[in-house]
Amino acid sequence: MPILINHQPAESLSVSDRGFTYGDGVFRTLRASHCQPRLWRWQWQRLAHDCAALGLPLPDVDPLLADITRVCAGIDEATVRITVTRGQGARGYSPASAPGSTLIVQASPYLAAPDSCFRDGIVARLCDWRLALQPRLAGIKHLNRLENVLARAEWADPAIREGILRDSEGRVIEGTMSNLVICRDGALLTPRLDGAGVAGAVRACLMATLPLQETELQLGDLLAADEILCVNSLIGVWPLARLGDWRSRSRQAAEQLAAVLTEAG
């Protein structure tokens, strides 16, 4: 797996890096085709937003794109992860001890899911784990992903592809690795993420392109939907075929979202 740390080839990170010790950083995961990052406009937009929200230095865009080209060399279809941490610092929580930052860019071959995930839809489950409310961190793809890890640990059945997460007050928020879009009576809706959750680049692209409305969604809203769709930068669009007793009643929105993402690149 090719890795660049601060633009130099490397295979290790200091244990004093605050990304390791405190999860003090952000990341993006994206697809690249022939060294070209997909949906780059929205990936960059989200990275800039998240760095600003945590007071992290935003990498310069041109050297970052050059790093992506370097790590993807020889990989036609790649999965790329960009990580920005506050860098190395002294012991203690104060960020003032870390005057620099660390940029990590790494790539691996993209592993495509079976075509059936889109063609036939997937099976999902409702997770028992509830996301904590923290408006200051809501939407940010920060390095503290323990809630998602513990939610994903709830099942081992390979037939279940995704788990649906609610917050501590019962609102539907996201999947363990995806954002959610539902179609109900022709309207496209996505959960509000002002208290918890991660705002992904695909979600941002769809909101900029389609009449996709952010709204508070309860479990009843989910189960009344004609379609429930999971979206992220690696899977694209996965329509749900089944969630408990719920069954999909349409394919129109899935086809529409997939077409938008194909057009957006």
PDB file of C-alpha atoms in Angstrom:
ATOM      1  CA  MET A   1       0.000   0.000   0.000  1.00  0.00           C
ATOM      2  CA  PRO A   2       1.757   3.214  -1.128  1.00  0.00           C
ATOM      3  CA  ILE A   3       1.891   5.795   1.673  1.00  0.00           C
ATOM      4  CA  LEU A   4       3.141   9.370   1.711  1.00  0.00           C
ATOM      5  CA  ILE A   5       3.524  11.255   4.998  1.00  0.00           C
ATOM      6  CA  ASN A   6       4.079  14.973   4.543  1.00  0.00           C
ATOM      7  CA  HIS A   7       4.816  14.277   0.863  1.00  0.00           C
ATOM      8  CA  GLN A   8       7.543  11.721   1.581  1.00  0.00           C
ATOM      9  CA  PRO A   9       7.372   7.902   1.309  1.00  0.00           C
ATOM     10  CA  ALA A  10       7.005   6.413   4.787  1.00  0.00           C
ATOM     11  CA  GLU A  11       5.655   3.349   6.537  1.00  0.00           C
ATOM     12  CA  SER A  12       5.343   4.555  10.131  1.00  0.00           C
ATOM     13  CA  LEU A  13       3.873   7.390  12.179  1.00  0.00           C
ATOM     14  CA  SER A  14       5.242   8.755  15.427  1.00  0.00           C
ATOM     15  CA  VAL A  15       3.360   7.557  18.515  1.00  0.00           C
ATOM     16  CA  SER A  16       3.339  11.188  19.672  1.00  0.00           C
ATOM     17  CA  ASP A  17       1.221  12.245  16.681  1.00  0.00           C
ATOM     18  CA  ARG A  18      -2.058  13.602  18.017  1.00  0.00           C
ATOM     19  CA  GLY A  19      -4.028  11.721  15.390  1.00  0.00           C
ATOM     20  CA  PHE A  20      -2.822   8.536  17.089  1.00  0.00           C
ATOM     21  CA  THR A  21      -2.955   9.658  20.715  1.00  0.00           C
ATOM     22  CA  TYR A  22      -6.202  11.662  20.689  1.00  0.00           C
ATOM     23  CA  GLY A  23      -7.911  11.120  17.344  1.00  0.00           C
ATOM     24  CA  ASP A  24      -7.102  14.788  16.718  1.00  0.00           C
ATOM     25  CA  GLY A  25      -7.619  14.952  12.984  1.00  0.00           C
ATOM     26  CA  VAL A  26      -9.927  14.409  10.023  1.00  0.00           C
ATOM     27  CA  PHE A  27      -9.957  12.172   6.962  1.00  0.00           C
ATOM     28  CA  ARG A  28     -11.593  11.559   3.610  1.00  0.00           C
ATOM     29  CA  THR A  29     -11.886   8.291   1.699  1.00  0.00           C
ATOM     30  CA  LEU A  30     -12.449   8.431  -2.040  1.00  0.00           C
ATOM     31  CA  ARG A  31     -12.155   6.575  -5.321  1.00  0.00           C
ATOM     32  CA  ALA A  32      -9.599   7.472  -7.959  1.00  0.00           C
ATOM     33  CA  SER A  33      -9.673   6.299 -11.573  1.00  0.00           C
ATOM     34  CA  HIS A  34      -6.339   6.390 -13.416  1.00  0.00           C
ATOM     35  CA  CYS A  35      -4.955   8.682 -10.698  1.00  0.00           C
ATOM     36  CA  GLN A  36      -7.880  11.126 -10.960  1.00  0.00           C
ATOM     37  CA  PRO A  37      -9.922  11.507  -7.740  1.00  0.00           C
ATOM     38  CA  ARG A  38     -13.658  11.197  -8.260  1.00  0.00           C
ATOM     39  CA  LEU A  39     -16.053  13.855  -6.978  1.00  0.00           C
ATOM     40  CA  TRP A  40     -13.007  15.935  -6.103  1.00  0.00           C
ATOM     41  CA  ARG A  41     -14.955  19.204  -5.861  1.00  0.00           C
ATOM     42  CA  TRP A  42     -17.025  17.834  -3.005  1.00  0.00           C
ATOM     43  CA  GLN A  43     -14.225  15.858  -1.390  1.00  0.00           C
ATOM     44  CA  TRP A  44     -12.108  19.007  -1.217  1.00  0.00           C
ATOM     45  CA  GLN A  45     -15.059  21.055  -0.005  1.00  0.00           C
ATOM     46  CA  ARG A  46     -15.711  18.640   2.861  1.00  0.00           C
ATOM     47  CA  LEU A  47     -12.012  18.380   3.776  1.00  0.00           C
ATOM     48  CA  ALA A  48     -11.750  22.174   3.911  1.00  0.00           C
ATOM     49  CA  HIS A  49     -14.874  22.421   6.056  1.00  0.00           C
ATOM     50  CA  ASP A  50     -13.722  19.779   8.516  1.00  0.00           C
ATOM     51  CA  CYS A  51     -10.200  21.177   8.855  1.00  0.00           C
ATOM     52  CA  ALA A  52     -11.636  24.636   9.551  1.00  0.00           C
ATOM     53  CA  ALA A  53     -14.084  23.249  12.108  1.00  0.00           C
ATOM     54  CA  LEU A  54     -11.250  21.688  14.135  1.00  0.00           C
ATOM     55  CA  GLY A  55      -8.728  24.474  13.526  1.00  0.00           C
ATOM     56  CA  LEU A  56      -6.431  22.213  11.481  1.00  0.00           C
ATOM     57  CA  PRO A  57      -4.178  23.533   8.691  1.00  0.00           C
ATOM     58  CA  LEU A  58      -5.710  22.757   5.305  1.00  0.00           C
ATOM     59  CA  PRO A  59      -3.178  21.144   2.960  1.00  0.00           C
ATOM     60  CA  ASP A  60      -2.326  23.026  -0.222  1.00  0.00           C
ATOM     61  CA  VAL A  61      -4.453  21.557  -2.983  1.00  0.00           C
ATOM     62  CA  ASP A  62      -1.859  21.181  -5.737  1.00  0.00           C
ATOM     63  CA  PRO A  63       0.701  19.218  -3.670  1.00  0.00           C
ATOM     64  CA  LEU A  64      -2.152  17.102  -2.311  1.00  0.00           C
ATOM     65  CA  LEU A  65      -3.333  16.234  -5.815  1.00  0.00           C
ATOM     66  CA  ALA A  66       0.268  15.432  -6.747  1.00  0.00           C
ATOM     67  CA  ASP A  67       0.442  13.068  -3.762  1.00  0.00           C
ATOM     68  CA  ILE A  68      -2.741  11.328  -4.909  1.00  0.00           C
ATOM     69  CA  THR A  69      -1.214  10.858  -8.357  1.00  0.00           C
ATOM     70  CA  ARG A  70       1.953   9.391  -6.824  1.00  0.00           C
ATOM     71  CA  VAL A  71       0.249   6.875  -4.526  1.00  0.00           C
ATOM     72  CA  CYS A  72      -2.147   5.780  -7.273  1.00  0.00           C
ATOM     73  CA  ALA A  73       0.566   5.167  -9.848  1.00  0.00           C
ATOM     74  CA  GLY A  74       0.081   1.714 -11.355  1.00  0.00           C
ATOM     75  CA  ILE A  75      -3.397   1.286  -9.816  1.00  0.00           C
ATOM     76  CA  ASP A  76      -6.145   1.806 -12.391  1.00  0.00           C
ATOM     77  CA  GLU A  77      -8.957   1.932  -9.830  1.00  0.00           C
ATOM     78  CA  ALA A  78      -7.861   2.952  -6.346  1.00  0.00           C
ATOM     79  CA  THR A  79      -9.228   3.648  -2.914  1.00  0.00           C
ATOM     80  CA  VAL A  80      -7.487   6.719  -1.501  1.00  0.00           C
ATOM     81  CA  ARG A  81      -7.469   7.913   2.080  1.00  0.00           C
ATOM     82  CA  ILE A  82      -6.405  11.442   2.995  1.00  0.00           C
ATOM     83  CA  THR A  83      -5.723  12.055   6.696  1.00  0.00           C
ATOM     84  CA  VAL A  84      -4.844  15.384   8.312  1.00  0.00           C
ATOM     85  CA  THR A  85      -3.797  15.414  11.974  1.00  0.00           C
ATOM     86  CA  ARG A  86      -2.600  18.187  14.247  1.00  0.00           C
ATOM     87  CA  GLY A  87       0.850  16.599  14.147  1.00  0.00           C
ATOM     88  CA  GLN A  88       3.256  15.656  16.907  1.00  0.00           C
ATOM     89  CA  GLY A  89       2.836  17.242  20.294  1.00  0.00           C
ATOM     90  CA  ALA A  90       3.802  16.955  23.933  1.00  0.00           C
ATOM     91  CA  ARG A  91       1.759  14.923  26.386  1.00  0.00           C
ATOM     92  CA  GLY A  92      -1.526  16.600  27.323  1.00  0.00           C
ATOM     93  CA  TYR A  93      -4.702  17.714  25.615  1.00  0.00           C
ATOM     94  CA  SER A  94      -3.636  21.264  24.782  1.00  0.00           C
ATOM     95  CA  PRO A  95      -3.364  21.644  20.980  1.00  0.00           C
ATOM     96  CA  ALA A  96      -0.823  24.417  21.508  1.00  0.00           C
ATOM     97  CA  SER A  97       1.817  21.706  21.996  1.00  0.00           C
ATOM     98  CA  ALA A  98       1.540  20.729  18.309  1.00  0.00           C
ATOM     99  CA  PRO A  99       2.561  23.676  16.128  1.00  0.00           C
ATOM    100  CA  GLY A 100       2.581  21.670  12.891  1.00  0.00           C
ATOM    101  CA  SER A 101       0.412  19.096  11.164  1.00  0.00           C
ATOM    102  CA  THR A 102       0.670  15.694   9.522  1.00  0.00           C
ATOM    103  CA  LEU A 103      -0.700  14.857   6.073  1.00  0.00           C
ATOM    104  CA  ILE A 104      -1.023  11.178   5.186  1.00  0.00           C
ATOM    105  CA  VAL A 105      -2.043  10.055   1.693  1.00  0.00           C
ATOM    106  CA  GLN A 106      -2.367   6.347   0.966  1.00  0.00           C
ATOM    107  CA  ALA A 107      -3.880   4.172  -1.735  1.00  0.00           C
ATOM    108  CA  SER A 108      -4.881   0.567  -2.297  1.00  0.00           C
ATOM    109  CA  PRO A 109      -6.660  -1.246  -5.141  1.00  0.00           C
ATOM    110  CA  TYR A 110     -10.383  -0.508  -5.183  1.00  0.00           C
ATOM    111  CA  LEU A 111     -12.417  -3.587  -4.286  1.00  0.00           C
ATOM    112  CA  ALA A 112     -15.763  -3.307  -6.014  1.00  0.00           C
ATOM    113  CA  ALA A 113     -18.846  -4.753  -4.357  1.00  0.00           C
ATOM    114  CA  PRO A 114     -20.882  -7.309  -6.313  1.00  0.00           C
ATOM    115  CA  ASP A 115     -23.181  -5.824  -8.964  1.00  0.00           C
ATOM    116  CA  SER A 116     -26.079  -7.384  -7.063  1.00  0.00           C
ATOM    117  CA  CYS A 117     -25.724  -4.769  -4.310  1.00  0.00           C
ATOM    118  CA  PHE A 118     -27.149  -2.201  -6.711  1.00  0.00           C
ATOM    119  CA  ARG A 119     -29.170  -4.478  -8.998  1.00  0.00           C
ATOM    120  CA  ASP A 120     -31.006  -6.424  -6.278  1.00  0.00           C
ATOM    121  CA  GLY A 121     -30.502  -4.154  -3.270  1.00  0.00           C
ATOM    122  CA  ILE A 122     -28.996  -5.026   0.092  1.00  0.00           C
ATOM    123  CA  VAL A 123     -30.223  -6.259   3.447  1.00  0.00           C
ATOM    124  CA  ALA A 124     -29.696  -3.859   6.365  1.00  0.00           C
ATOM    125  CA  ARG A 125     -30.401  -3.987  10.083  1.00  0.00           C
ATOM    126  CA  LEU A 126     -31.337  -1.440  12.725  1.00  0.00           C
ATOM    127  CA  CYS A 127     -28.430  -1.024  15.144  1.00  0.00           C
ATOM    128  CA  ASP A 128     -28.888  -1.055  18.899  1.00  0.00           C
ATOM    129  CA  TRP A 129     -26.020   1.427  19.323  1.00  0.00           C
ATOM    130  CA  ARG A 130     -27.153   5.052  19.565  1.00  0.00           C
ATOM    131  CA  LEU A 131     -25.022   7.997  18.457  1.00  0.00           C
ATOM    132  CA  ALA A 132     -24.252  10.612  21.086  1.00  0.00           C
ATOM    133  CA  LEU A 133     -25.340  14.193  20.432  1.00  0.00           C
ATOM    134  CA  GLN A 134     -22.477  16.675  19.950  1.00  0.00           C
ATOM    135  CA  PRO A 135     -23.458  19.594  17.692  1.00  0.00           C
ATOM    136  CA  ARG A 136     -19.904  21.013  17.595  1.00  0.00           C
ATOM    137  CA  LEU A 137     -18.633  17.816  15.938  1.00  0.00           C
ATOM    138  CA  ALA A 138     -21.743  16.890  13.949  1.00  0.00           C
ATOM    139  CA  GLY A 139     -21.056  16.377  10.248  1.00  0.00           C
ATOM    140  CA  ILE A 140     -17.269  16.254  10.649  1.00  0.00           C
ATOM    141  CA  LYS A 141     -15.410  13.142   9.497  1.00  0.00           C
ATOM    142  CA  HIS A 142     -12.988  13.209  12.419  1.00  0.00           C
ATOM    143  CA  LEU A 143     -10.716  10.368  13.466  1.00  0.00           C
ATOM    144  CA  ASN A 144     -12.850   9.322  16.449  1.00  0.00           C
ATOM    145  CA  ARG A 145     -14.964   6.621  14.788  1.00  0.00           C
ATOM    146  CA  LEU A 146     -15.378   4.314  17.796  1.00  0.00           C
ATOM    147  CA  GLU A 147     -19.173   4.628  17.740  1.00  0.00           C
ATOM    148  CA  ASN A 148     -19.260   3.300  14.191  1.00  0.00           C
ATOM    149  CA  VAL A 149     -16.852   0.495  15.091  1.00  0.00           C
ATOM    150  CA  LEU A 150     -19.013  -0.654  17.995  1.00  0.00           C
ATOM    151  CA  ALA A 151     -22.190  -0.409  15.942  1.00  0.00           C
ATOM    152  CA  ARG A 152     -20.621  -2.491  13.164  1.00  0.00           C
ATOM    153  CA  ALA A 153     -19.538  -5.070  15.751  1.00  0.00           C
ATOM    154  CA  GLU A 154     -23.202  -5.881  16.435  1.00  0.00           C
ATOM    155  CA  TRP A 155     -23.459  -8.353  13.563  1.00  0.00           C
ATOM    156  CA  ALA A 156     -21.293 -10.900  11.742  1.00  0.00           C
ATOM    157  CA  ASP A 157     -23.793 -12.146   9.161  1.00  0.00           C
ATOM    158  CA  PRO A 158     -22.222 -11.418   5.718  1.00  0.00           C
ATOM    159  CA  ALA A 159     -25.708 -11.210   4.188  1.00  0.00           C
ATOM    160  CA  ILE A 160     -26.267  -7.953   6.117  1.00  0.00           C
ATOM    161  CA  ARG A 161     -24.392  -5.194   4.324  1.00  0.00           C
ATOM    162  CA  GLU A 162     -25.198  -2.150   6.459  1.00  0.00           C
ATOM    163  CA  GLY A 163     -26.574  -1.053   9.813  1.00  0.00           C
ATOM    164  CA  ILE A 164     -28.842   1.964  10.388  1.00  0.00           C
ATOM    165  CA  LEU A 165     -27.899   4.287  13.242  1.00  0.00           C
ATOM    166  CA  ARG A 166     -30.137   6.528  15.328  1.00  0.00           C
ATOM    167  CA  ASP A 167     -29.076   9.164  17.830  1.00  0.00           C
ATOM    168  CA  SER A 168     -29.721   9.078  21.570  1.00  0.00           C
ATOM    169  CA  GLU A 169     -33.150  10.687  21.035  1.00  0.00           C
ATOM    170  CA  GLY A 170     -34.247   8.168  18.419  1.00  0.00           C
ATOM    171  CA  ARG A 171     -33.752  10.209  15.249  1.00  0.00           C
ATOM    172  CA  VAL A 172     -32.470   8.343  12.196  1.00  0.00           C
ATOM    173  CA  ILE A 173     -28.983   9.654  11.312  1.00  0.00           C
ATOM    174  CA  GLU A 174     -26.957   7.462   8.956  1.00  0.00           C
ATOM    175  CA  GLY A 175     -25.569   4.023   8.191  1.00  0.00           C
ATOM    176  CA  THR A 176     -22.454   2.732   9.915  1.00  0.00           C
ATOM    177  CA  MET A 177     -20.466   3.628   6.764  1.00  0.00           C
ATOM    178  CA  SER A 178     -22.927   5.587   4.655  1.00  0.00           C
ATOM    179  CA  ASN A 179     -25.308   8.495   4.439  1.00  0.00           C
ATOM    180  CA  LEU A 180     -29.008   7.826   3.927  1.00  0.00           C
ATOM    181  CA  VAL A 181     -31.471   9.083   1.336  1.00  0.00           C
ATOM    182  CA  ILE A 182     -35.122   8.068   1.329  1.00  0.00           C
ATOM    183  CA  CYS A 183     -37.775   8.525  -1.318  1.00  0.00           C
ATOM    184  CA  ARG A 184     -41.338   8.964  -0.088  1.00  0.00           C
ATOM    185  CA  ASP A 185     -44.202   9.935  -2.406  1.00  0.00           C
ATOM    186  CA  GLY A 186     -41.680  11.229  -4.938  1.00  0.00           C
ATOM    187  CA  ALA A 187     -39.793  13.450  -2.461  1.00  0.00           C
ATOM    188  CA  LEU A 188     -36.091  12.882  -1.732  1.00  0.00           C
ATOM    189  CA  LEU A 189     -35.149  13.294   1.937  1.00  0.00           C
ATOM    190  CA  THR A 190     -31.945  12.912   3.936  1.00  0.00           C
ATOM    191  CA  PRO A 191     -31.484  13.100   7.715  1.00  0.00           C
ATOM    192  CA  ARG A 192     -30.372  16.340   9.325  1.00  0.00           C
ATOM    193  CA  LEU A 193     -26.851  16.030  10.734  1.00  0.00           C
ATOM    194  CA  ASP A 194     -26.804  18.958  13.150  1.00  0.00           C
ATOM    195  CA  GLY A 195     -26.455  16.780  16.234  1.00  0.00           C
ATOM    196  CA  ALA A 196     -24.549  13.702  15.114  1.00  0.00           C
ATOM    197  CA  GLY A 197     -23.281  11.861  12.048  1.00  0.00           C
ATOM    198  CA  VAL A 198     -20.886  12.435   9.158  1.00  0.00           C
ATOM    199  CA  ALA A 199     -21.690  14.615   6.148  1.00  0.00           C
ATOM    200  CA  GLY A 200     -20.172  12.751   3.202  1.00  0.00           C
ATOM    201  CA  ALA A 201     -18.995  14.037  -0.154  1.00  0.00           C
ATOM    202  CA  VAL A 202     -21.587  12.021  -2.084  1.00  0.00           C
ATOM    203  CA  ARG A 203     -24.327  13.499   0.096  1.00  0.00           C
ATOM    204  CA  ALA A 204     -22.948  16.986  -0.645  1.00  0.00           C
ATOM    205  CA  CYS A 205     -22.917  16.256  -4.376  1.00  0.00           C
ATOM    206  CA  LEU A 206     -26.494  14.997  -4.354  1.00  0.00           C
ATOM    207  CA  MET A 207     -27.705  17.974  -2.321  1.00  0.00           C
ATOM    208  CA  ALA A 208     -26.082  20.346  -4.819  1.00  0.00           C
ATOM    209  CA  THR A 209     -27.624  18.555  -7.793  1.00  0.00           C
ATOM    210  CA  LEU A 210     -31.048  17.282  -6.764  1.00  0.00           C
ATOM    211  CA  PRO A 211     -34.023  18.625  -4.781  1.00  0.00           C
ATOM    212  CA  LEU A 212     -32.773  16.639  -1.780  1.00  0.00           C
ATOM    213  CA  GLN A 213     -34.228  18.033   1.441  1.00  0.00           C
ATOM    214  CA  GLU A 214     -32.566  17.777   4.848  1.00  0.00           C
ATOM    215  CA  THR A 215     -35.120  16.963   7.504  1.00  0.00           C
ATOM    216  CA  GLU A 216     -35.525  15.248  10.859  1.00  0.00           C
ATOM    217  CA  LEU A 217     -36.396  11.606  10.280  1.00  0.00           C
ATOM    218  CA  GLN A 218     -37.838   9.179  12.773  1.00  0.00           C
ATOM    219  CA  LEU A 219     -37.912   5.417  12.406  1.00  0.00           C
ATOM    220  CA  GLY A 220     -41.538   5.635  11.274  1.00  0.00           C
ATOM    221  CA  ASP A 221     -40.492   7.908   8.406  1.00  0.00           C
ATOM    222  CA  LEU A 222     -37.900   5.363   7.332  1.00  0.00           C
ATOM    223  CA  LEU A 223     -40.387   2.511   7.388  1.00  0.00           C
ATOM    224  CA  ALA A 224     -42.924   4.563   5.407  1.00  0.00           C
ATOM    225  CA  ALA A 225     -40.433   5.186   2.589  1.00  0.00           C
ATOM    226  CA  ASP A 226     -40.814   3.766  -0.890  1.00  0.00           C
ATOM    227  CA  GLU A 227     -37.021   3.533  -1.176  1.00  0.00           C
ATOM    228  CA  ILE A 228     -34.143   3.675   1.312  1.00  0.00           C
ATOM    229  CA  LEU A 229     -30.703   4.302  -0.188  1.00  0.00           C
ATOM    230  CA  CYS A 230     -27.205   4.116   1.302  1.00  0.00           C
ATOM    231  CA  VAL A 231     -24.583   6.317  -0.355  1.00  0.00           C
ATOM    232  CA  ASN A 232     -20.854   6.912   0.038  1.00  0.00           C
ATOM    233  CA  SER A 233     -17.788   7.537  -2.089  1.00  0.00           C
ATOM    234  CA  LEU A 234     -16.806   3.887  -2.445  1.00  0.00           C
ATOM    235  CA  ILE A 235     -20.142   2.115  -2.850  1.00  0.00           C
ATOM    236  CA  GLY A 236     -21.911   4.848  -4.810  1.00  0.00           C
ATOM    237  CA  VAL A 237     -25.578   3.934  -4.284  1.00  0.00           C
ATOM    238  CA  TRP A 238     -26.869   0.817  -2.561  1.00  0.00           C
ATOM    239  CA  PRO A 239     -30.669   0.573  -2.457  1.00  0.00           C
ATOM    240  CA  LEU A 240     -32.075  -1.379   0.460  1.00  0.00           C
ATOM    241  CA  ALA A 241     -34.124  -4.404  -0.478  1.00  0.00           C
ATOM    242  CA  ARG A 242     -35.038  -5.184   3.117  1.00  0.00           C
ATOM    243  CA  LEU A 243     -34.806  -3.663   6.585  1.00  0.00           C
ATOM    244  CA  GLY A 244     -36.529  -5.896   9.117  1.00  0.00           C
ATOM    245  CA  ASP A 245     -40.114  -6.215   7.882  1.00  0.00           C
ATOM    246  CA  TRP A 246     -39.725  -3.283   5.474  1.00  0.00           C
ATOM    247  CA  ARG A 247     -39.422  -4.052   1.760  1.00  0.00           C
ATOM    248  CA  SER A 248     -38.470  -1.730  -1.091  1.00  0.00           C
ATOM    249  CA  ARG A 249     -41.396  -0.591  -3.253  1.00  0.00           C
ATOM    250  CA  SER A 250     -39.565   1.264  -6.034  1.00  0.00           C
ATOM    251  CA  ARG A 251     -36.298   1.638  -7.981  1.00  0.00           C
ATOM    252  CA  GLN A 252     -36.765   5.109  -9.442  1.00  0.00           C
ATOM    253  CA  ALA A 253     -34.693   7.083  -6.918  1.00  0.00           C
ATOM    254  CA  ALA A 254     -31.841   4.567  -6.969  1.00  0.00           C
ATOM    255  CA  GLU A 255     -31.527   4.912 -10.722  1.00  0.00           C
ATOM    256  CA  GLN A 256     -31.754   8.710 -10.484  1.00  0.00           C
ATOM    257  CA  LEU A 257     -29.019   8.995  -7.842  1.00  0.00           C
ATOM    258  CA  ALA A 258     -26.725   6.597  -9.681  1.00  0.00           C
ATOM    259  CA  ALA A 259     -27.110   8.626 -12.878  1.00  0.00           C
ATOM    260  CA  VAL A 260     -26.239  11.858 -11.044  1.00  0.00           C
ATOM    261  CA  LEU A 261     -23.067  10.367  -9.566  1.00  0.00           C
ATOM    262  CA  THR A 262     -22.007   8.975 -12.922  1.00  0.00           C
ATOM    263  CA  GLU A 263     -22.452  12.407 -14.497  1.00  0.00           C
ATOM    264  CA  ALA A 264     -20.620  14.150 -11.649  1.00  0.00           C
ATOM    265  CA  GLY A 265     -17.607  11.889 -12.076  1.00  0.00           C
TER     266      GLY A 265
END
